[in-house]
């Protein structure tokens, strides 16, 4: 562990690495500030450009970018009441009222400090968690890895948004699409219809760009998103400094929210919004100023922002060591790992531990840089949000087309891009989970490889090992959770209601 | 949510699953067949379950209890011209890239889009040139990406 930590630190002495880190941070901040574009589209675009670069550089750029988009998003959330990213929604509840009350700078200072520190502590928690999870991860067999992929899909489908069955349908579609091309073990072409393009399989980048970027662009254009007319002024750095001090005044609130965000982030499929709203809800319940929440209470800004950034470190740990992403953004990070030639799983705490530690240290450093830059430059950064959407749309489209083309330099990528874009648009319209399809596609080829290895090593009854049976039980129980709750709720109410003493066997004389 | 459209979408998924299943059965080696057969059968079962739920739902649609991804409002004929417009704005640059290449299509598309959406000619030209310069400097020279020159130019040469 110490040797890997040393190797991870040594990456920070590489000037190219530092430039990439700074570039990722600054572009992540800017993209996070622009409403309706978001970190997901930005990260997906970056995928096209990390092919062929060393893993620490490629993933460094991606992770640095992803770590600070929510920090940038909180600026427009607080000053303009427009969440820069969906997970900034809880900050809006108290952040914008504070701006209306003339305390916009204070809210900004509190939000940026809370999120920056939350991200740093989240990274440190992940480093501490690695020795604890290593024995568990190392004991996972190949047969169980295949089932873990199915479990990850179940998590996304069941715990994510929308109908469970629809989520599973999305996941299965993704798995099927991933099988197009040469079979890895036998080298036989499948579902290619004789096409040379399909022999290599469908590329990840146009699929993800189509699903997330093109579908969002279609929706934006159809909605007719207009320009944001005015920016709220930030009255000097004195207010911002006051907000910074607020985080330390409410230190235990901040720490509790950070830990809550981290722990929820570790659970795959739950999603970022859950972490921030749980943190907000607990902050409100435990506050002495409960009735001020929703009217401009600084605690209502500190709690969700702390959870916002700390959850990413937790989600990254699960993504790296188990290959189960927490949501769409982590599915893109997972795709990035595969593009740079790194397979997630037990190796990430074994021979690739230095890369894992490098990525976590990037999260820590990015949050520090992002927080400082945002604190100093927020009154000017917010002007980026004033760029008319009609000017941004064509440039984002050109960037998406370029990104889709770059991988493989094939015009057929455009066909994939448009098809998946239209599919993604309708999936969103009908309530199907696009992250589940993305995850199925990203992990499909790995899943098949694990399945083949499992059959070769353990025979057709590979799923009868204790670990496999445990995972199968989870896969079966997870979709049944809503029904189990329905059945047990009346029993629970009966046992713990006022007249429940008899049911509990309590006898009173 | 349009239940009829959702059912069409489900039928499409069923056809995809059935297609994969039939093609998988014709594969010669067992290692090639196992995964696609497994995934396509699971997909078809799930689709049939969802279709059955759709058919069983009486009257209005059941609304999902958790928060769902919200799509745009279905405004029928008001949306039709915008759908045609987005089809042109998506298909146009792709066709342009195929025929004329990136370096001509990028500035042309940006100029057209901005001027047709209310931005002045001068701003449109400046934005188009700046974007083209960015792509040339960062992508072509910096990242050494070889942009497609277009079918017409390739035939010319």
mmCIF file of N, CA and C in Angstrom, chain B residues 11-118:
data_model
loop_
_atom_site.group_PDB
_atom_site.id
_atom_site.type_symbol
_atom_site.label_atom_id
_atom_site.label_comp_id
_atom_site.label_asym_id
_atom_site.label_seq_id
_atom_site.Cartn_x
_atom_site.Cartn_y
_atom_site.Cartn_z
ATOM 1 N N UNK B 11 -42.819 -3.421 -28.209
ATOM 2 C CA UNK B 11 -42.877 -4.402 -29.309
ATOM 3 C C UNK B 11 -41.560 -4.382 -30.083
ATOM 4 N N UNK B 12 -41.023 -3.188 -30.250
ATOM 5 C CA UNK B 12 -39.704 -3.060 -30.921
ATOM 6 C C UNK B 12 -38.634 -3.823 -30.147
ATOM 7 N N UNK B 13 -38.647 -3.658 -28.810
ATOM 8 C CA UNK B 13 -37.672 -4.380 -27.962
ATOM 9 C C UNK B 13 -37.869 -5.885 -28.100
ATOM 10 N N UNK B 14 -39.132 -6.304 -28.195
ATOM 11 C CA UNK B 14 -39.431 -7.734 -28.345
ATOM 12 C C UNK B 14 -38.869 -8.259 -29.662
ATOM 13 N N UNK B 15 -39.025 -7.459 -30.710
ATOM 14 C CA UNK B 15 -38.510 -7.856 -32.023
ATOM 15 C C UNK B 15 -36.986 -7.950 -31.980
ATOM 16 N N UNK B 16 -36.359 -6.988 -31.291
ATOM 17 C CA UNK B 16 -34.892 -7.016 -31.153
ATOM 18 C C UNK B 16 -34.457 -8.283 -30.425
ATOM 19 N N UNK B 17 -35.146 -8.584 -29.318
ATOM 20 C CA UNK B 17 -34.819 -9.789 -28.547
ATOM 21 C C UNK B 17 -35.004 -11.050 -29.373
ATOM 22 N N UNK B 18 -36.119 -11.095 -30.098
ATOM 23 C CA UNK B 18 -36.411 -12.272 -30.928
ATOM 24 C C UNK B 18 -35.375 -12.414 -32.036
ATOM 25 N N UNK B 19 -35.009 -11.284 -32.609
ATOM 26 C CA UNK B 19 -33.990 -11.290 -33.669
ATOM 27 C C UNK B 19 -32.666 -11.850 -33.176
ATOM 28 N N UNK B 20 -32.241 -11.343 -32.001
ATOM 29 C CA UNK B 20 -30.984 -11.829 -31.425
ATOM 30 C C UNK B 20 -31.084 -13.323 -31.105
ATOM 31 N N UNK B 21 -32.243 -13.747 -30.595
ATOM 32 C CA UNK B 21 -32.418 -15.155 -30.226
ATOM 33 C C UNK B 21 -32.313 -16.059 -31.450
ATOM 34 N N UNK B 22 -33.025 -15.678 -32.513
ATOM 35 C CA UNK B 22 -33.025 -16.508 -33.726
ATOM 36 C C UNK B 22 -31.635 -16.562 -34.350
ATOM 37 N N UNK B 23 -30.944 -15.412 -34.358
ATOM 38 C CA UNK B 23 -29.588 -15.401 -34.931
ATOM 39 C C UNK B 23 -28.633 -16.207 -34.065
ATOM 40 N N UNK B 24 -28.830 -16.177 -32.747
ATOM 41 C CA UNK B 24 -27.939 -16.911 -31.838
ATOM 42 C C UNK B 24 -28.090 -18.415 -32.013
ATOM 43 N N UNK B 25 -29.327 -18.855 -32.220
ATOM 44 C CA UNK B 25 -29.583 -20.296 -32.345
ATOM 45 C C UNK B 25 -28.819 -20.848 -33.549
ATOM 46 N N UNK B 26 -28.672 -20.013 -34.576
ATOM 47 C CA UNK B 26 -27.975 -20.460 -35.789
ATOM 48 C C UNK B 26 -26.467 -20.455 -35.674
ATOM 49 N N UNK B 27 -25.928 -19.931 -34.577
ATOM 50 C CA UNK B 27 -24.471 -19.925 -34.402
ATOM 51 C C UNK B 27 -24.004 -21.345 -34.121
ATOM 52 N N UNK B 28 -22.777 -21.635 -34.572
ATOM 53 C CA UNK B 28 -22.321 -23.031 -34.514
ATOM 54 C C UNK B 28 -21.755 -23.405 -33.149
ATOM 55 N N UNK B 29 -20.925 -22.536 -32.573
ATOM 56 C CA UNK B 29 -20.242 -22.910 -31.339
ATOM 57 C C UNK B 29 -21.031 -22.512 -30.100
ATOM 58 N N UNK B 30 -20.932 -23.363 -29.077
ATOM 59 C CA UNK B 30 -21.695 -23.131 -27.847
ATOM 60 C C UNK B 30 -21.279 -21.823 -27.173
ATOM 61 N N UNK B 31 -19.948 -21.530 -27.175
ATOM 62 C CA UNK B 31 -19.457 -20.309 -26.504
ATOM 63 C C UNK B 31 -20.036 -19.055 -27.153
ATOM 64 N N UNK B 32 -20.341 -19.146 -28.442
ATOM 65 C CA UNK B 32 -20.910 -17.990 -29.135
ATOM 66 C C UNK B 32 -22.378 -17.790 -28.779
ATOM 67 N N UNK B 33 -23.046 -18.907 -28.405
ATOM 68 C CA UNK B 33 -24.509 -18.867 -28.262
ATOM 69 C C UNK B 33 -24.969 -18.501 -26.859
ATOM 70 N N UNK B 34 -24.212 -18.958 -25.851
ATOM 71 C CA UNK B 34 -24.711 -18.932 -24.467
ATOM 72 C C UNK B 34 -25.197 -17.549 -24.038
ATOM 73 N N UNK B 35 -24.300 -16.567 -24.103
ATOM 74 C CA UNK B 35 -24.651 -15.227 -23.614
ATOM 75 C C UNK B 35 -25.805 -14.594 -24.392
ATOM 76 N N UNK B 36 -25.756 -14.560 -25.737
ATOM 77 C CA UNK B 36 -26.876 -13.927 -26.443
ATOM 78 C C UNK B 36 -28.215 -14.621 -26.207
ATOM 79 N N UNK B 37 -28.219 -15.951 -26.127
ATOM 80 C CA UNK B 37 -29.488 -16.643 -25.879
ATOM 81 C C UNK B 37 -30.005 -16.270 -24.488
ATOM 82 N N UNK B 38 -29.110 -16.300 -23.499
ATOM 83 C CA UNK B 38 -29.500 -15.965 -22.128
ATOM 84 C C UNK B 38 -30.076 -14.558 -22.048
ATOM 85 N N UNK B 39 -29.343 -13.585 -22.602
ATOM 86 C CA UNK B 39 -29.771 -12.186 -22.490
ATOM 87 C C UNK B 39 -31.044 -11.927 -23.285
ATOM 88 N N UNK B 40 -31.160 -12.531 -24.480
ATOM 89 C CA UNK B 40 -32.350 -12.252 -25.295
ATOM 90 C C UNK B 40 -33.594 -12.895 -24.676
ATOM 91 N N UNK B 41 -33.443 -14.071 -24.072
ATOM 92 C CA UNK B 41 -34.606 -14.704 -23.414
ATOM 93 C C UNK B 41 -35.051 -13.849 -22.227
ATOM 94 N N UNK B 42 -34.085 -13.395 -21.413
ATOM 95 C CA UNK B 42 -34.437 -12.534 -20.267
ATOM 96 C C UNK B 42 -35.123 -11.265 -20.764
ATOM 97 N N UNK B 43 -34.577 -10.675 -21.831
ATOM 98 C CA UNK B 43 -35.174 -9.446 -22.375
ATOM 99 C C UNK B 43 -36.621 -9.688 -22.796
ATOM 100 N N UNK B 44 -36.842 -10.788 -23.518
ATOM 101 C CA UNK B 44 -38.191 -11.054 -24.020
ATOM 102 C C UNK B 44 -39.170 -11.291 -22.865
ATOM 103 N N UNK B 45 -38.719 -11.978 -21.836
ATOM 104 C CA UNK B 45 -39.594 -12.208 -20.669
ATOM 105 C C UNK B 45 -39.960 -10.867 -20.027
ATOM 106 N N UNK B 46 -38.948 -10.015 -19.850
ATOM 107 C CA UNK B 46 -39.197 -8.709 -19.232
ATOM 108 C C UNK B 46 -40.155 -7.870 -20.077
ATOM 109 N N UNK B 47 -39.950 -7.903 -21.389
ATOM 110 C CA UNK B 47 -40.818 -7.113 -22.271
ATOM 111 C C UNK B 47 -42.254 -7.627 -22.187
ATOM 112 N N UNK B 48 -42.426 -8.937 -22.169
ATOM 113 C CA UNK B 48 -43.775 -9.503 -22.088
ATOM 114 C C UNK B 48 -44.435 -9.136 -20.756
ATOM 115 N N UNK B 49 -43.644 -9.133 -19.679
ATOM 116 C CA UNK B 49 -44.183 -8.729 -18.364
ATOM 117 C C UNK B 49 -44.663 -7.278 -18.430
ATOM 118 N N UNK B 50 -43.829 -6.420 -19.014
ATOM 119 C CA UNK B 50 -44.185 -4.993 -19.089
ATOM 120 C C UNK B 50 -45.383 -4.776 -20.012
ATOM 121 N N UNK B 51 -45.434 -5.535 -21.110
ATOM 122 C CA UNK B 51 -46.579 -5.435 -22.029
ATOM 123 C C UNK B 51 -47.853 -5.882 -21.319
ATOM 124 N N UNK B 52 -47.747 -6.950 -20.556
ATOM 125 C CA UNK B 52 -48.917 -7.443 -19.816
ATOM 126 C C UNK B 52 -49.393 -6.383 -18.832
ATOM 127 N N UNK B 53 -48.434 -5.711 -18.165
ATOM 128 C CA UNK B 53 -48.804 -4.640 -17.223
ATOM 129 C C UNK B 53 -49.485 -3.491 -17.953
ATOM 130 N N UNK B 54 -48.962 -3.161 -19.137
ATOM 131 C CA UNK B 54 -49.548 -2.085 -19.930
ATOM 132 C C UNK B 54 -50.987 -2.418 -20.296
ATOM 133 N N UNK B 55 -51.191 -3.663 -20.726
ATOM 134 C CA UNK B 55 -52.532 -4.073 -21.151
ATOM 135 C C UNK B 55 -53.482 -4.161 -19.969
ATOM 136 N N UNK B 56 -52.947 -4.575 -18.820
ATOM 137 C CA UNK B 56 -53.792 -4.747 -17.637
ATOM 138 C C UNK B 56 -54.176 -3.419 -17.000
ATOM 139 N N UNK B 57 -53.382 -2.373 -17.252
ATOM 140 C CA UNK B 57 -53.665 -1.059 -16.646
ATOM 141 C C UNK B 57 -55.001 -0.545 -17.168
ATOM 142 N N UNK B 58 -55.870 -0.172 -16.228
ATOM 143 C CA UNK B 58 -57.211 0.234 -16.662
ATOM 144 C C UNK B 58 -57.302 1.733 -16.727
ATOM 145 N N UNK B 59 -57.899 2.287 -17.768
ATOM 146 C CA UNK B 59 -58.137 3.717 -17.835
ATOM 147 C C UNK B 59 -56.851 4.467 -18.009
ATOM 148 N N UNK B 60 -56.552 5.398 -17.082
ATOM 149 C CA UNK B 60 -55.353 6.231 -17.178
ATOM 150 C C UNK B 60 -54.156 5.400 -16.825
ATOM 151 N N UNK B 61 -52.946 5.918 -17.224
ATOM 152 C CA UNK B 61 -51.698 5.232 -16.979
ATOM 153 C C UNK B 61 -51.404 5.265 -15.516
ATOM 154 N N UNK B 62 -50.682 4.151 -15.080
ATOM 155 C CA UNK B 62 -50.152 4.163 -13.720
ATOM 156 C C UNK B 62 -48.919 5.056 -13.733
ATOM 157 N N UNK B 63 -48.851 5.957 -12.769
ATOM 158 C CA UNK B 63 -47.677 6.826 -12.673
ATOM 159 C C UNK B 63 -46.661 6.163 -11.759
ATOM 160 N N UNK B 64 -45.411 6.156 -12.144
ATOM 161 C CA UNK B 64 -44.354 5.540 -11.321
ATOM 162 C C UNK B 64 -44.250 6.252 -9.990
ATOM 163 N N UNK B 65 -44.070 5.523 -8.887
ATOM 164 C CA UNK B 65 -44.066 6.140 -7.561
ATOM 165 C C UNK B 65 -42.799 6.937 -7.314
ATOM 166 N N UNK B 66 -41.677 6.488 -7.873
ATOM 167 C CA UNK B 66 -40.448 7.243 -7.669
ATOM 168 C C UNK B 66 -40.324 8.337 -8.701
ATOM 169 N N UNK B 67 -39.366 9.215 -8.537
ATOM 170 C CA UNK B 67 -39.141 10.263 -9.551
ATOM 171 C C UNK B 67 -38.686 9.625 -10.854
ATOM 172 N N UNK B 68 -39.241 10.055 -11.979
ATOM 173 C CA UNK B 68 -38.888 9.476 -13.272
ATOM 174 C C UNK B 68 -38.188 10.521 -14.114
ATOM 175 N N UNK B 69 -37.436 10.038 -15.118
ATOM 176 C CA UNK B 69 -36.846 10.982 -16.057
ATOM 177 C C UNK B 69 -37.985 11.608 -16.844
ATOM 178 N N UNK B 70 -38.079 12.927 -16.835
ATOM 179 C CA UNK B 70 -39.215 13.556 -17.515
ATOM 180 C C UNK B 70 -38.810 13.938 -18.927
ATOM 181 N N UNK B 71 -39.544 13.526 -19.884
ATOM 182 C CA UNK B 71 -39.279 13.905 -21.260
ATOM 183 C C UNK B 71 -40.053 15.166 -21.596
ATOM 184 N N UNK B 72 -39.918 15.657 -22.802
ATOM 185 C CA UNK B 72 -40.661 16.872 -23.189
ATOM 186 C C UNK B 72 -42.153 16.596 -23.276
ATOM 187 N N UNK B 73 -42.959 17.629 -23.107
ATOM 188 C CA UNK B 73 -44.419 17.492 -23.191
ATOM 189 C C UNK B 73 -44.782 17.124 -24.620
ATOM 190 N N UNK B 74 -45.765 16.265 -24.733
ATOM 191 C CA UNK B 74 -46.207 15.864 -26.050
ATOM 192 C C UNK B 74 -47.219 16.884 -26.523
ATOM 193 N N UNK B 75 -46.827 17.772 -27.422
ATOM 194 C CA UNK B 75 -47.752 18.825 -27.867
ATOM 195 C C UNK B 75 -48.168 18.617 -29.312
ATOM 196 N N UNK B 76 -48.162 17.354 -29.765
ATOM 197 C CA UNK B 76 -48.745 16.975 -31.045
ATOM 198 C C UNK B 76 -48.232 17.801 -32.207
ATOM 199 N N UNK B 77 -49.160 18.493 -32.841
ATOM 200 C CA UNK B 77 -48.809 19.154 -34.085
ATOM 201 C C UNK B 77 -47.873 20.341 -33.898
ATOM 202 N N UNK B 78 -47.853 20.906 -32.705
ATOM 203 C CA UNK B 78 -46.925 22.016 -32.439
ATOM 204 C C UNK B 78 -45.483 21.529 -32.513
ATOM 205 N N UNK B 79 -45.253 20.267 -32.118
ATOM 206 C CA UNK B 79 -43.900 19.713 -32.066
ATOM 207 C C UNK B 79 -43.432 19.274 -33.441
ATOM 208 N N UNK B 80 -44.377 18.963 -34.341
ATOM 209 C CA UNK B 80 -43.987 18.368 -35.630
ATOM 210 C C UNK B 80 -42.982 19.232 -36.393
ATOM 211 N N UNK B 81 -43.219 20.558 -36.541
ATOM 212 C CA UNK B 81 -42.214 21.362 -37.258
ATOM 213 C C UNK B 81 -40.865 21.367 -36.555
ATOM 214 N N UNK B 82 -40.885 21.365 -35.214
ATOM 215 C CA UNK B 82 -39.615 21.362 -34.482
ATOM 216 C C UNK B 82 -38.895 20.035 -34.671
ATOM 217 N N UNK B 83 -39.663 18.949 -34.774
ATOM 218 C CA UNK B 83 -39.052 17.634 -34.987
ATOM 219 C C UNK B 83 -38.384 17.602 -36.354
ATOM 220 N N UNK B 84 -39.072 18.167 -37.356
ATOM 221 C CA UNK B 84 -38.476 18.240 -38.697
ATOM 222 C C UNK B 84 -37.216 19.094 -38.652
ATOM 223 N N UNK B 85 -37.306 20.206 -37.923
ATOM 224 C CA UNK B 85 -36.147 21.112 -37.820
ATOM 225 C C UNK B 85 -34.968 20.407 -37.168
ATOM 226 N N UNK B 86 -35.210 19.678 -36.068
ATOM 227 C CA UNK B 86 -34.096 19.019 -35.381
ATOM 228 C C UNK B 86 -33.521 17.914 -36.256
ATOM 229 N N UNK B 87 -34.395 17.259 -37.040
ATOM 230 C CA UNK B 87 -33.907 16.217 -37.945
ATOM 231 C C UNK B 87 -32.965 16.830 -38.984
ATOM 232 N N UNK B 88 -33.342 18.023 -39.460
ATOM 233 C CA UNK B 88 -32.493 18.695 -40.452
ATOM 234 C C UNK B 88 -31.193 19.169 -39.821
ATOM 235 N N UNK B 89 -31.297 19.716 -38.580
ATOM 236 C CA UNK B 89 -30.097 20.243 -37.926
ATOM 237 C C UNK B 89 -29.146 19.131 -37.500
ATOM 238 N N UNK B 90 -29.675 17.915 -37.291
ATOM 239 C CA UNK B 90 -28.798 16.785 -36.951
ATOM 240 C C UNK B 90 -28.259 16.126 -38.206
ATOM 241 N N UNK B 91 -29.174 15.930 -39.153
ATOM 242 C CA UNK B 91 -28.775 15.226 -40.365
ATOM 243 C C UNK B 91 -27.921 16.082 -41.291
ATOM 244 N N UNK B 92 -28.212 17.399 -41.294
ATOM 245 C CA UNK B 92 -27.496 18.317 -42.176
ATOM 246 C C UNK B 92 -25.985 18.313 -41.992
ATOM 247 N N UNK B 93 -25.502 18.562 -40.751
ATOM 248 C CA UNK B 93 -24.046 18.551 -40.569
ATOM 249 C C UNK B 93 -23.408 17.195 -40.852
ATOM 250 N N UNK B 94 -24.139 16.127 -40.560
ATOM 251 C CA UNK B 94 -23.567 14.799 -40.835
ATOM 252 C C UNK B 94 -23.407 14.606 -42.337
ATOM 253 N N UNK B 95 -24.453 14.980 -43.083
ATOM 254 C CA UNK B 95 -24.374 14.883 -44.547
ATOM 255 C C UNK B 95 -23.281 15.798 -45.080
ATOM 256 N N UNK B 96 -23.212 16.991 -44.500
ATOM 257 C CA UNK B 96 -22.175 17.953 -44.897
ATOM 258 C C UNK B 96 -20.782 17.399 -44.663
ATOM 259 N N UNK B 97 -20.575 16.765 -43.502
ATOM 260 C CA UNK B 97 -19.262 16.192 -43.186
ATOM 261 C C UNK B 97 -18.927 15.086 -44.172
ATOM 262 N N UNK B 98 -19.932 14.268 -44.493
ATOM 263 C CA UNK B 98 -19.686 13.153 -45.429
ATOM 264 C C UNK B 98 -19.310 13.687 -46.815
ATOM 265 N N UNK B 99 -19.977 14.757 -47.241
ATOM 266 C CA UNK B 99 -19.736 15.245 -48.604
ATOM 267 C C UNK B 99 -18.593 16.264 -48.668
ATOM 268 N N UNK B 100 -18.608 17.217 -47.727
ATOM 269 C CA UNK B 100 -17.664 18.339 -47.814
ATOM 270 C C UNK B 100 -16.512 18.259 -46.814
ATOM 271 N N UNK B 101 -16.620 17.370 -45.851
ATOM 272 C CA UNK B 101 -15.557 17.258 -44.850
ATOM 273 C C UNK B 101 -15.803 18.171 -43.655
ATOM 274 N N UNK B 102 -15.001 18.003 -42.613
ATOM 275 C CA UNK B 102 -15.171 18.752 -41.371
ATOM 276 C C UNK B 102 -14.875 20.234 -41.548
ATOM 277 N N UNK B 103 -13.790 20.546 -42.259
ATOM 278 C CA UNK B 103 -13.309 21.932 -42.269
ATOM 279 C C UNK B 103 -14.245 22.888 -42.988
ATOM 280 N N UNK B 104 -15.057 22.377 -43.901
ATOM 281 C CA UNK B 104 -16.029 23.242 -44.564
ATOM 282 C C UNK B 104 -17.349 23.207 -43.800
ATOM 283 N N UNK B 105 -17.720 22.037 -43.347
ATOM 284 C CA UNK B 105 -19.038 21.878 -42.703
ATOM 285 C C UNK B 105 -19.116 22.614 -41.377
ATOM 286 N N UNK B 106 -18.063 22.526 -40.546
ATOM 287 C CA UNK B 106 -18.135 23.135 -39.199
ATOM 288 C C UNK B 106 -18.466 24.619 -39.272
ATOM 289 N N UNK B 107 -17.675 25.449 -39.967
ATOM 290 C CA UNK B 107 -18.008 26.877 -39.971
ATOM 291 C C UNK B 107 -19.332 27.172 -40.677
ATOM 292 N N UNK B 108 -19.617 26.429 -41.730
ATOM 293 C CA UNK B 108 -20.866 26.644 -42.470
ATOM 294 C C UNK B 108 -22.086 26.355 -41.593
ATOM 295 N N UNK B 109 -22.032 25.254 -40.878
ATOM 296 C CA UNK B 109 -23.150 24.858 -40.019
ATOM 297 C C UNK B 109 -23.358 25.871 -38.900
ATOM 298 N N UNK B 110 -22.265 26.297 -38.262
ATOM 299 C CA UNK B 110 -22.388 27.250 -37.145
ATOM 300 C C UNK B 110 -22.947 28.572 -37.654
ATOM 301 N N UNK B 111 -22.443 29.032 -38.795
ATOM 302 C CA UNK B 111 -22.930 30.292 -39.364
ATOM 303 C C UNK B 111 -24.429 30.211 -39.681
ATOM 304 N N UNK B 112 -24.826 29.132 -40.347
ATOM 305 C CA UNK B 112 -26.241 28.934 -40.713
ATOM 306 C C UNK B 112 -27.122 28.883 -39.462
ATOM 307 N N UNK B 113 -26.706 28.077 -38.483
ATOM 308 C CA UNK B 113 -27.517 27.887 -37.279
ATOM 309 C C UNK B 113 -27.697 29.205 -36.534
ATOM 310 N N UNK B 114 -26.593 29.935 -36.355
ATOM 311 C CA UNK B 114 -26.671 31.169 -35.572
ATOM 312 C C UNK B 114 -27.491 32.235 -36.294
ATOM 313 N N UNK B 115 -27.280 32.383 -37.597
ATOM 314 C CA UNK B 115 -28.008 33.434 -38.319
ATOM 315 C C UNK B 115 -29.494 33.096 -38.410
ATOM 316 N N UNK B 116 -29.823 31.834 -38.590
ATOM 317 C CA UNK B 116 -31.237 31.456 -38.675
ATOM 318 C C UNK B 116 -31.938 31.490 -37.319
ATOM 319 N N UNK B 117 -31.151 31.553 -36.227
ATOM 320 C CA UNK B 117 -31.757 31.627 -34.897
ATOM 321 C C UNK B 117 -31.582 32.997 -34.259
ATOM 322 N N UNK B 118 -31.392 34.004 -35.113
ATOM 323 C CA UNK B 118 -31.496 35.380 -34.614
ATOM 324 C C UNK B 118 -30.191 36.085 -34.305
#
